[in-house]
PDB file of C-alpha atoms in Angstrom:
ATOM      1  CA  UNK S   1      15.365 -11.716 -25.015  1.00 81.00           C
ATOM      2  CA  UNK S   2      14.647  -8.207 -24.281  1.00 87.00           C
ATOM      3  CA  UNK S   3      16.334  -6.154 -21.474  1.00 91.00           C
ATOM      4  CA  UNK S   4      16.881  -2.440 -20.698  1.00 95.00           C
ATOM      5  CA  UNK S   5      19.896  -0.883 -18.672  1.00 96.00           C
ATOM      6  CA  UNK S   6      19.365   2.424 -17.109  1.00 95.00           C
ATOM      7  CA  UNK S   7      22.325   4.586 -15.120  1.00 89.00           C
ATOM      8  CA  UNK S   8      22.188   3.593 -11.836  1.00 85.00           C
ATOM      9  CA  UNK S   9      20.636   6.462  -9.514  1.00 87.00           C
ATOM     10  CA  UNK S  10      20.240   8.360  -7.329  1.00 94.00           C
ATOM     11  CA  UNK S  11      21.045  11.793  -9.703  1.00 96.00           C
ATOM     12  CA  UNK S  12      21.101  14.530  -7.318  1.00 97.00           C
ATOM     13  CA  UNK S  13      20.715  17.929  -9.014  1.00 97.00           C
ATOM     14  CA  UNK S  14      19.900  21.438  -8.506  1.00 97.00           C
ATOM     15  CA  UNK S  15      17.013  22.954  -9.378  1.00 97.00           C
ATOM     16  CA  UNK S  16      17.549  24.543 -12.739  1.00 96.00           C
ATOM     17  CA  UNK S  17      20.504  21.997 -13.516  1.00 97.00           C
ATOM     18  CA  UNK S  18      20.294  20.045 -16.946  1.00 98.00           C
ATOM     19  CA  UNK S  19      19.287  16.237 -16.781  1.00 97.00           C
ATOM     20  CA  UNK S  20      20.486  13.084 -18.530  1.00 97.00           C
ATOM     21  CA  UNK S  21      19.436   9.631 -17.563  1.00 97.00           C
ATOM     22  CA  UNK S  22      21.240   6.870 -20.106  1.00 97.00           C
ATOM     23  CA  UNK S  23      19.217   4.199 -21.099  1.00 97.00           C
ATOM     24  CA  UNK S  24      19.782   1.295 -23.869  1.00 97.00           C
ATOM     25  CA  UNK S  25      18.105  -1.296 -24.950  1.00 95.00           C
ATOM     26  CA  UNK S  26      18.072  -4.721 -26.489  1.00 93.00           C
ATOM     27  CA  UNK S  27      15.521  -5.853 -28.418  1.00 89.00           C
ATOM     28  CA  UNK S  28      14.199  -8.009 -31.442  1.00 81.00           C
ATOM     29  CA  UNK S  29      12.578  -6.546 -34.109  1.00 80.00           C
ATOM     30  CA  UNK S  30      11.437  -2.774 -33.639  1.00 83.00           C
ATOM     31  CA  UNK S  31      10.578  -2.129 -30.109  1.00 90.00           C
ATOM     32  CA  UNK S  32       8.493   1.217 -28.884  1.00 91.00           C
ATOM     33  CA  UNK S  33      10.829   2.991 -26.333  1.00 94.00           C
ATOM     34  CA  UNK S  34       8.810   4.494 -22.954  1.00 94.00           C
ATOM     35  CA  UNK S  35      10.233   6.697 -20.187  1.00 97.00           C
ATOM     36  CA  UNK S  36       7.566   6.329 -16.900  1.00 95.00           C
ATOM     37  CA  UNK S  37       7.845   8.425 -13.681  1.00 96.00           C
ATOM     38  CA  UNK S  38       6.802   7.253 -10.587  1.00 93.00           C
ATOM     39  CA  UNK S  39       6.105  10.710  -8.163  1.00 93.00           C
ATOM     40  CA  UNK S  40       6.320   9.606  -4.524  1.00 88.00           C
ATOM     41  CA  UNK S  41       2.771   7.433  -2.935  1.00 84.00           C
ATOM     42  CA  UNK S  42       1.680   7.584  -7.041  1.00 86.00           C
ATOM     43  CA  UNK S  43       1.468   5.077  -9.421  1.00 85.00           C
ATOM     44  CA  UNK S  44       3.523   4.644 -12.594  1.00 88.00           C
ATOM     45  CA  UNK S  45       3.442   7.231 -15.398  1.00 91.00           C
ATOM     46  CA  UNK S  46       3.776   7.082 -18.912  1.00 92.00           C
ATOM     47  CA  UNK S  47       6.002  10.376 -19.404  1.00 96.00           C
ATOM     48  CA  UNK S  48       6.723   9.901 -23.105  1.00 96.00           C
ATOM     49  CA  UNK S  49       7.129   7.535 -25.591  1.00 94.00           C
ATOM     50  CA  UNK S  50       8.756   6.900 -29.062  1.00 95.00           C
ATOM     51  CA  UNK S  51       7.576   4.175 -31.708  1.00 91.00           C
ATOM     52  CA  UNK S  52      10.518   4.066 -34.603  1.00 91.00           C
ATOM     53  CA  UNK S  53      13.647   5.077 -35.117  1.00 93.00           C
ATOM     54  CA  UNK S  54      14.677   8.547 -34.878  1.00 95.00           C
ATOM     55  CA  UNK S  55      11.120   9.519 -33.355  1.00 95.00           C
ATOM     56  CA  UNK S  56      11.264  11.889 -30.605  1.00 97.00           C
ATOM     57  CA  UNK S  57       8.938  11.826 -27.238  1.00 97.00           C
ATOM     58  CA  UNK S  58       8.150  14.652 -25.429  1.00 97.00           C
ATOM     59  CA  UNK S  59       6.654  15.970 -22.209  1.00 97.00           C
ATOM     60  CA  UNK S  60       6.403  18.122 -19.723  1.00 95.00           C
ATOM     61  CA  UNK S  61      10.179  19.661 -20.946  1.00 97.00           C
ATOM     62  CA  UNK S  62      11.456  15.833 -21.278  1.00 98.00           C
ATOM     63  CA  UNK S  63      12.648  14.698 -24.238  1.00 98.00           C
ATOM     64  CA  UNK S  64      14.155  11.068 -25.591  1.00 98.00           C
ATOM     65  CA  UNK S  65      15.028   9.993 -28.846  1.00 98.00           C
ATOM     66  CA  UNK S  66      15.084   6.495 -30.030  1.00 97.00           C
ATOM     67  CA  UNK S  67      18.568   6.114 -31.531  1.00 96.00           C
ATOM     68  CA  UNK S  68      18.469   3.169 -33.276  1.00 93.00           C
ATOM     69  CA  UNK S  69      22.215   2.653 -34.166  1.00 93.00           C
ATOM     70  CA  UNK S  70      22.849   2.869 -30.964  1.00 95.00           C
ATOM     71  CA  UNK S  71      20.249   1.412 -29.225  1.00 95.00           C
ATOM     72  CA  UNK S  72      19.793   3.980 -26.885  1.00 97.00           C
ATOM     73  CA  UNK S  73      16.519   6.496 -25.346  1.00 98.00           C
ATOM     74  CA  UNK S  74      18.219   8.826 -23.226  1.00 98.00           C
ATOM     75  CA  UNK S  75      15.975  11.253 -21.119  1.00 98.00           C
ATOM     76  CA  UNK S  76      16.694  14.682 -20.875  1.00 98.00           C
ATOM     77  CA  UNK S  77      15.184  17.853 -19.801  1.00 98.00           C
ATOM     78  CA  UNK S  78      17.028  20.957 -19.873  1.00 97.00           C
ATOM     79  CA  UNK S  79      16.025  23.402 -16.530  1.00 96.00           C
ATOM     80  CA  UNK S  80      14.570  20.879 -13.864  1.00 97.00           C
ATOM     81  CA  UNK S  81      12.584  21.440 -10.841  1.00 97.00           C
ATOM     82  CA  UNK S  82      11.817  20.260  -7.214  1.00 97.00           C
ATOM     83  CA  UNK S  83       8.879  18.372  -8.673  1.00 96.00           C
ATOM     84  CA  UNK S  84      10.195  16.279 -10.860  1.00 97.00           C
ATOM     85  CA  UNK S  85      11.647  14.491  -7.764  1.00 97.00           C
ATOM     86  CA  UNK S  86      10.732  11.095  -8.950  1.00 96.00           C
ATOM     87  CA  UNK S  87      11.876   7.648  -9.893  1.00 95.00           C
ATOM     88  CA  UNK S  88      12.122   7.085 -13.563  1.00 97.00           C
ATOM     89  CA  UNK S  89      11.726   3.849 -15.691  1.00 96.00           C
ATOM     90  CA  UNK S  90      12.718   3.040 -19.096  1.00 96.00           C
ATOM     91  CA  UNK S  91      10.953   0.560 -20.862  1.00 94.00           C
ATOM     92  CA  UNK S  92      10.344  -1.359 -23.951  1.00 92.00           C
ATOM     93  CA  UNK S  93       7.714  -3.144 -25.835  1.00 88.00           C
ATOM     94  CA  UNK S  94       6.995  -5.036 -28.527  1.00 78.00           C
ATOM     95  CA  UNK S  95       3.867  -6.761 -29.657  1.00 67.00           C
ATOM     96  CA  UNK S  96       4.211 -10.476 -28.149  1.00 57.00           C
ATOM     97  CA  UNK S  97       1.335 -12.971 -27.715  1.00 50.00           C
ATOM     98  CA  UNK S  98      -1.066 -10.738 -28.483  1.00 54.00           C
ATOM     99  CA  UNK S  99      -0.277  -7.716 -25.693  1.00 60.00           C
ATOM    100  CA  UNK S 100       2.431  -5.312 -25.360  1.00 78.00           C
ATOM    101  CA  UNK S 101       4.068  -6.013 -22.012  1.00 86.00           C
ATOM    102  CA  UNK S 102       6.613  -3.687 -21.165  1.00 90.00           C
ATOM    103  CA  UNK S 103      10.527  -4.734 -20.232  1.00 91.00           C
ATOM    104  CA  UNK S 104      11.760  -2.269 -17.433  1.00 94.00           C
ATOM    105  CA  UNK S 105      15.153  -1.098 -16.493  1.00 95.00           C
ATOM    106  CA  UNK S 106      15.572  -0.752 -12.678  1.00 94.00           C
ATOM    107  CA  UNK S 107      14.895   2.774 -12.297  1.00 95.00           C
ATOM    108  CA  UNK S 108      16.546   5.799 -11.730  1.00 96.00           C
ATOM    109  CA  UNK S 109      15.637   8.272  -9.136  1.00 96.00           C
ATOM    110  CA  UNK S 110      16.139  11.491  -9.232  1.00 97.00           C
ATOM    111  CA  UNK S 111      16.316  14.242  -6.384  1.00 97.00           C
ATOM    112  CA  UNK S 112      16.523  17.833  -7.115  1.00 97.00           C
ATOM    113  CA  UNK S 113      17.474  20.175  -4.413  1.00 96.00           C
ATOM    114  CA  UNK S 114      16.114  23.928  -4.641  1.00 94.00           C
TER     115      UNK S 114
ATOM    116  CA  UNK L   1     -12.908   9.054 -13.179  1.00 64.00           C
ATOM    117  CA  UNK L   2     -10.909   6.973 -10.920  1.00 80.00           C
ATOM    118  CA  UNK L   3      -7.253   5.583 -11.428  1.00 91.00           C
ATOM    119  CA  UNK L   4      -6.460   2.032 -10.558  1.00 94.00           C
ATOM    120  CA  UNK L   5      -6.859   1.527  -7.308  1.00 95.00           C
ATOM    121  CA  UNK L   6      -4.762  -0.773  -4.702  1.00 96.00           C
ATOM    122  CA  UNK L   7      -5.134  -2.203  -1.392  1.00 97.00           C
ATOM    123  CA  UNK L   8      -3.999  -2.167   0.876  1.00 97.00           C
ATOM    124  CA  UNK L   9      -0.170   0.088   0.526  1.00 94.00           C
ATOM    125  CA  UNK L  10       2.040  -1.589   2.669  1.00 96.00           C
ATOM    126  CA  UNK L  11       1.791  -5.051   4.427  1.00 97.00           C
ATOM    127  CA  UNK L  12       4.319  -6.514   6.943  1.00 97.00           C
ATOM    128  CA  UNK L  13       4.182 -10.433   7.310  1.00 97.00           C
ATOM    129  CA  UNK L  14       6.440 -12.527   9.226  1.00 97.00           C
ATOM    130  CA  UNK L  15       7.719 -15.921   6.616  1.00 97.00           C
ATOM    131  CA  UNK L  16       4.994 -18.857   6.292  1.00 96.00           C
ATOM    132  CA  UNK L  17       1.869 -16.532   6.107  1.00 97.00           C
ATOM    133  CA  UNK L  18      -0.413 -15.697   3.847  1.00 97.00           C
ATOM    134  CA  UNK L  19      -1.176 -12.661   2.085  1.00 98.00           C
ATOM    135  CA  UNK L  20      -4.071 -11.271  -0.022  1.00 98.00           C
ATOM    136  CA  UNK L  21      -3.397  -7.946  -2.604  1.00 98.00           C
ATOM    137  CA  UNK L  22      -6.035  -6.554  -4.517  1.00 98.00           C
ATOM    138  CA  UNK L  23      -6.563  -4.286  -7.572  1.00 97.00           C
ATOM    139  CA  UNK L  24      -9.598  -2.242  -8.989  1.00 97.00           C
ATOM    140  CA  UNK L  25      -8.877  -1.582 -12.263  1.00 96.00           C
ATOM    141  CA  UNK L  26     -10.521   1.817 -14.307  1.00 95.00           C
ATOM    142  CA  UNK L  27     -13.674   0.920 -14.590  1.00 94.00           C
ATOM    143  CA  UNK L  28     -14.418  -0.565 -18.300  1.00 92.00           C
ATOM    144  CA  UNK L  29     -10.971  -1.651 -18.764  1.00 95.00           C
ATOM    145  CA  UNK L  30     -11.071  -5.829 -19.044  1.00 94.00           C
ATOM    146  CA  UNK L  31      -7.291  -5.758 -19.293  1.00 95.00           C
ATOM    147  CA  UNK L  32      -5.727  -6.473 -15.751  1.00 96.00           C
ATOM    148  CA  UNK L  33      -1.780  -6.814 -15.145  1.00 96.00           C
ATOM    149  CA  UNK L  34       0.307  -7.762 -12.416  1.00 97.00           C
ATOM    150  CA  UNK L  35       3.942  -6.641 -11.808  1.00 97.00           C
ATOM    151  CA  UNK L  36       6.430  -6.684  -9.054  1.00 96.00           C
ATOM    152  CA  UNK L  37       9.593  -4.565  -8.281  1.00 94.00           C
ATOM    153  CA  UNK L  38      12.021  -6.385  -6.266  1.00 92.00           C
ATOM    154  CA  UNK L  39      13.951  -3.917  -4.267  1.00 84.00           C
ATOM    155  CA  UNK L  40      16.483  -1.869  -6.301  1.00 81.00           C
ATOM    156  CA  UNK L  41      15.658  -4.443  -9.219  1.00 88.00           C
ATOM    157  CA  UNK L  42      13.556  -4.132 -12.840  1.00 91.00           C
ATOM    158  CA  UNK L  43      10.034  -4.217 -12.795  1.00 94.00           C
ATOM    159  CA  UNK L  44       8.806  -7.767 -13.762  1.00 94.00           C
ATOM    160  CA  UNK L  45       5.671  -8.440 -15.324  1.00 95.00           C
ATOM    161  CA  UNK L  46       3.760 -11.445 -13.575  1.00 96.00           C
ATOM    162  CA  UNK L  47       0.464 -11.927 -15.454  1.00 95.00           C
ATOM    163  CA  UNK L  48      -2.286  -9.975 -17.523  1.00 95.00           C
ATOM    164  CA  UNK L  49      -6.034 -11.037 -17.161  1.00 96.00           C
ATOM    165  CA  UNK L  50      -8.328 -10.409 -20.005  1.00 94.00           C
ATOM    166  CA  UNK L  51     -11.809  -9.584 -18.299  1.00 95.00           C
ATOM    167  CA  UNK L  52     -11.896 -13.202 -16.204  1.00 95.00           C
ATOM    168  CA  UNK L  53      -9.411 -15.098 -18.049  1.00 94.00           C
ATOM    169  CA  UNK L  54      -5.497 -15.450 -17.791  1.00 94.00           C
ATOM    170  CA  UNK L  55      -4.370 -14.343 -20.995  1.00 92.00           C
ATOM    171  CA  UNK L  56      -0.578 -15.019 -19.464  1.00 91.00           C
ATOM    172  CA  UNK L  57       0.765 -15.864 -16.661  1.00 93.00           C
ATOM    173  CA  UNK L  58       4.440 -16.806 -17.527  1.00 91.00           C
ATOM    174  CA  UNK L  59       5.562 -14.236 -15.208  1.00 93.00           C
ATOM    175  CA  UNK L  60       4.305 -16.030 -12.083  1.00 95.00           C
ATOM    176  CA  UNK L  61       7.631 -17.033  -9.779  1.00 92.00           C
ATOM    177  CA  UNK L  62       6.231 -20.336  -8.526  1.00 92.00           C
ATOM    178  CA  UNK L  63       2.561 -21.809  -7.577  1.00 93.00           C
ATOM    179  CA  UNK L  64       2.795 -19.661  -4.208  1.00 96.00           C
ATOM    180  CA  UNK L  65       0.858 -16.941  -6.133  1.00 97.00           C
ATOM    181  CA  UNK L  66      -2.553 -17.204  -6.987  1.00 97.00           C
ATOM    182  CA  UNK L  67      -4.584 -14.697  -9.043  1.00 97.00           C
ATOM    183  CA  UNK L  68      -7.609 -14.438  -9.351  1.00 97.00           C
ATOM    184  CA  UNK L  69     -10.432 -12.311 -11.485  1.00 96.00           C
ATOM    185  CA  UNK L  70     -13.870 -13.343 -10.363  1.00 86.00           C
ATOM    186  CA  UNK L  71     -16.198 -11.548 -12.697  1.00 88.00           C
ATOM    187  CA  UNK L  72     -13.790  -9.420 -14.754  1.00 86.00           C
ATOM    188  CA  UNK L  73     -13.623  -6.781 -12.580  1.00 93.00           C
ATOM    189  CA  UNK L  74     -10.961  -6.280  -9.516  1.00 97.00           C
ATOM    190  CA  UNK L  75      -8.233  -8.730  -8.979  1.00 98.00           C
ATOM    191  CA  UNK L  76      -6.501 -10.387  -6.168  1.00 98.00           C
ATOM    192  CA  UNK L  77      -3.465 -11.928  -5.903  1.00 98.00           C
ATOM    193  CA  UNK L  78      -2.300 -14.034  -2.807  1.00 98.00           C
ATOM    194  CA  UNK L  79       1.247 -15.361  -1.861  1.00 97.00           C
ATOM    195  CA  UNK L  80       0.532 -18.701   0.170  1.00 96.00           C
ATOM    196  CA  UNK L  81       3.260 -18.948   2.140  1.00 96.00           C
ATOM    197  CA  UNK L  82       5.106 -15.956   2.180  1.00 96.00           C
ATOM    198  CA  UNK L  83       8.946 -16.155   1.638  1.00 96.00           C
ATOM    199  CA  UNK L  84      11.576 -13.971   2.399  1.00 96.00           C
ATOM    200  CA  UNK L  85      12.487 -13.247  -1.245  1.00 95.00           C
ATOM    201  CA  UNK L  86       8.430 -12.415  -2.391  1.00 96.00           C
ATOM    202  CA  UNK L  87       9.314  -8.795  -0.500  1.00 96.00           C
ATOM    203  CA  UNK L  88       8.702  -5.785  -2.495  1.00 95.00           C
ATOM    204  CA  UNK L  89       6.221  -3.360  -4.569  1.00 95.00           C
ATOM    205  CA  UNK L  90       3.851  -5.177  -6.809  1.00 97.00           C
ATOM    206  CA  UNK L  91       1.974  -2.705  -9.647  1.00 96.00           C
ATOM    207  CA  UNK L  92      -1.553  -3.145 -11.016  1.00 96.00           C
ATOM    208  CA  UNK L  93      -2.164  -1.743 -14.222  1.00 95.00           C
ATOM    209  CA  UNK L  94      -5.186  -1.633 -16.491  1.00 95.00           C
ATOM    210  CA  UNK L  95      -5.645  -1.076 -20.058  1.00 93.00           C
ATOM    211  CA  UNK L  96      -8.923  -0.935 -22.722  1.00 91.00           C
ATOM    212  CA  UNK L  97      -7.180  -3.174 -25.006  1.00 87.00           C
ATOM    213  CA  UNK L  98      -4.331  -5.263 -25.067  1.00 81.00           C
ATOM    214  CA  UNK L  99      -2.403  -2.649 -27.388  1.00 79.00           C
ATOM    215  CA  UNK L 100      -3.590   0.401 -25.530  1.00 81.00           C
ATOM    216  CA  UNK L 101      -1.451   2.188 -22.868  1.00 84.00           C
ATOM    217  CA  UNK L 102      -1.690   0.902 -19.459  1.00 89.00           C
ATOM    218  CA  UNK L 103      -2.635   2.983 -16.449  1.00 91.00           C
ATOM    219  CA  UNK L 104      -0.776   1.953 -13.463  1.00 92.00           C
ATOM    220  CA  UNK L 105      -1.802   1.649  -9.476  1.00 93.00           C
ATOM    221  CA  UNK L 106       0.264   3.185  -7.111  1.00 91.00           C
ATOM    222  CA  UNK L 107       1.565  -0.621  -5.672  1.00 93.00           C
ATOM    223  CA  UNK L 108       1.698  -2.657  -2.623  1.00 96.00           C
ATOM    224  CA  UNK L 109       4.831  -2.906  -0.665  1.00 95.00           C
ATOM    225  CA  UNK L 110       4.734  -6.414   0.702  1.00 96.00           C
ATOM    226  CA  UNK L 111       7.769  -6.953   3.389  1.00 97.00           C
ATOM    227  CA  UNK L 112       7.770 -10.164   4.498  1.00 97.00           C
ATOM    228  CA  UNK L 113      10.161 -11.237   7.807  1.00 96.00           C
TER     229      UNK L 113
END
C-alpha cells in the first residue's frame, strides 16, 4: 500500500536559517507528491504540490521536488521566518476508487525562533 | 467566501459517552471528507460523502462512528461510546469534485478520559 515517512520534528531554527524536512514515499503507480501546513487554530494547507517526476512545487519560498529514483519530496526553503511556525505534512495521492485521498506522513513541526 | 467550518474545537468526554462533531463544508462543494490525527501519528482518512451519499467509508475504525449527510450539505459524525483510543484531531475537508483539491477545516480535538 501507500505510506509516507517524514523526519520526525520538532526542527527548531532561527529565523533566517535554511530548512530541510525529508520526506519519502511509497507508492504504486505515479503518485502526485503534496507538502500541507497547518498554522496554529487553522486548518490544513495545501503549500505546494508536484504531479510527475522531476516536477518542482513551489510557494511562498518553499520548494520540493519529486525525485523519482529516489522516492523522495523534500521541503526546503532557504531564509525562514517566525511565521512559518507551523506543522507540516507530506502527502501522496493517487487516483483510487474514483477520488484522490491523500496518504499523510505524521507531520513535522517546525519552530523558528527570531 | 467561507472556509470549512467545524464545531465545536475541542471536546473533553469521560469513556462510555457520546459525542457529536460537525462540518460545514464551502458552500457548493458536494464532496465531504472525514480524517483523524491520532496524537503524534499520520493523518488517516475515515470517509468521503458525495453530496448525501457515502462514496467510502473504508476508513471508519469500527461501527462506533456514525456519519451522517442529511441533505448534502454539513456533516456530522458521532462516536457512540467513546473510547480511550478515539482521542485526537479529526479534519473536515471539502472539495468541488472528487479530483479537485480539498480545502480543509481547522479540526476537532476530541479527548476522551
Amino acid at each position: 500500500g501507500n505510506s509516507v515517512t517524514q523526519m520526525e520534528g520538532p526542527v527548531t531554527l532561527s529565523e533566517e536559517a535554511f530548512l530541510t524536512i525529508n520526506c519519502t514515499y511509497t507508492a504504486t503507480g505515479y503518485p502526485s507528491l503534496f507538502w500541507y501546513v497547518q498554522y496554529p487554530g487553522e486548518g490544513l494547507q495545501l503549500l505546494l504540490k508536484a504531479t510527475k517526476a522531476d516536477d518542482k512545487g513551489s510557494n511562498k519560498g518553499f520548494e520540493a521536488t519529486y525525485r523519482k529514483e529516489t522516492t523522495s519530496f523534500h521541503l526546503e526553503k532557504g531564509s525562514v521566518q517566525v511565521s512559518d511556525s507551523a506543522v507540516y505534512f507530506c502527502a501522496l495521492s493517487s487516483s483510487s476508487g474514483g477520488s484522490y485521498i491523500p496518504t499523510f506522513g505524521r507531520g513535522t513541526s517546525l519552530i523558528v525562533h527570531p | 467566501e467561507a472556509g470549512v467550518t467545524q464545531f465545536p474545537s475541542h471536546s473533553v468526554i469521560e469513556k462510555g459517552q457520546t459525542v457529536t462533531l460537525r462540518c460545514d463544508p464551502i458552500s457548493g462543494h458536494d464532496n465531504l471528507y472525514w480524517y483523524r490525527r491520532v496524537m503524534g501519528k499520520e493523518i488517516k482518512f475515515l470517509l468521503h460523502f458525495v453530496k448525501e451519499s457515502k462514496q467510502d467509508e473504508s476508513g471508519m475504525p469500527n461501527n462506533r462512528f456514525l456519519a451522517e449527510r442529511t441533505g448534502g450539505t454539513y456533516s456530522t459524525l458521532k462516536v457512540q461510546p467513546a473510547e480511550l483510543e478515539d482521542s485526537g484531531v479529526y479534519f473536515c475537508a471539502s472539495s468541488q469534485g472528487s479530483y479537485n483539491e480539498q480545502f480543509f477545516g481547522p479540526g476537532t480535538r476530541l479527548t476522551v478520559l
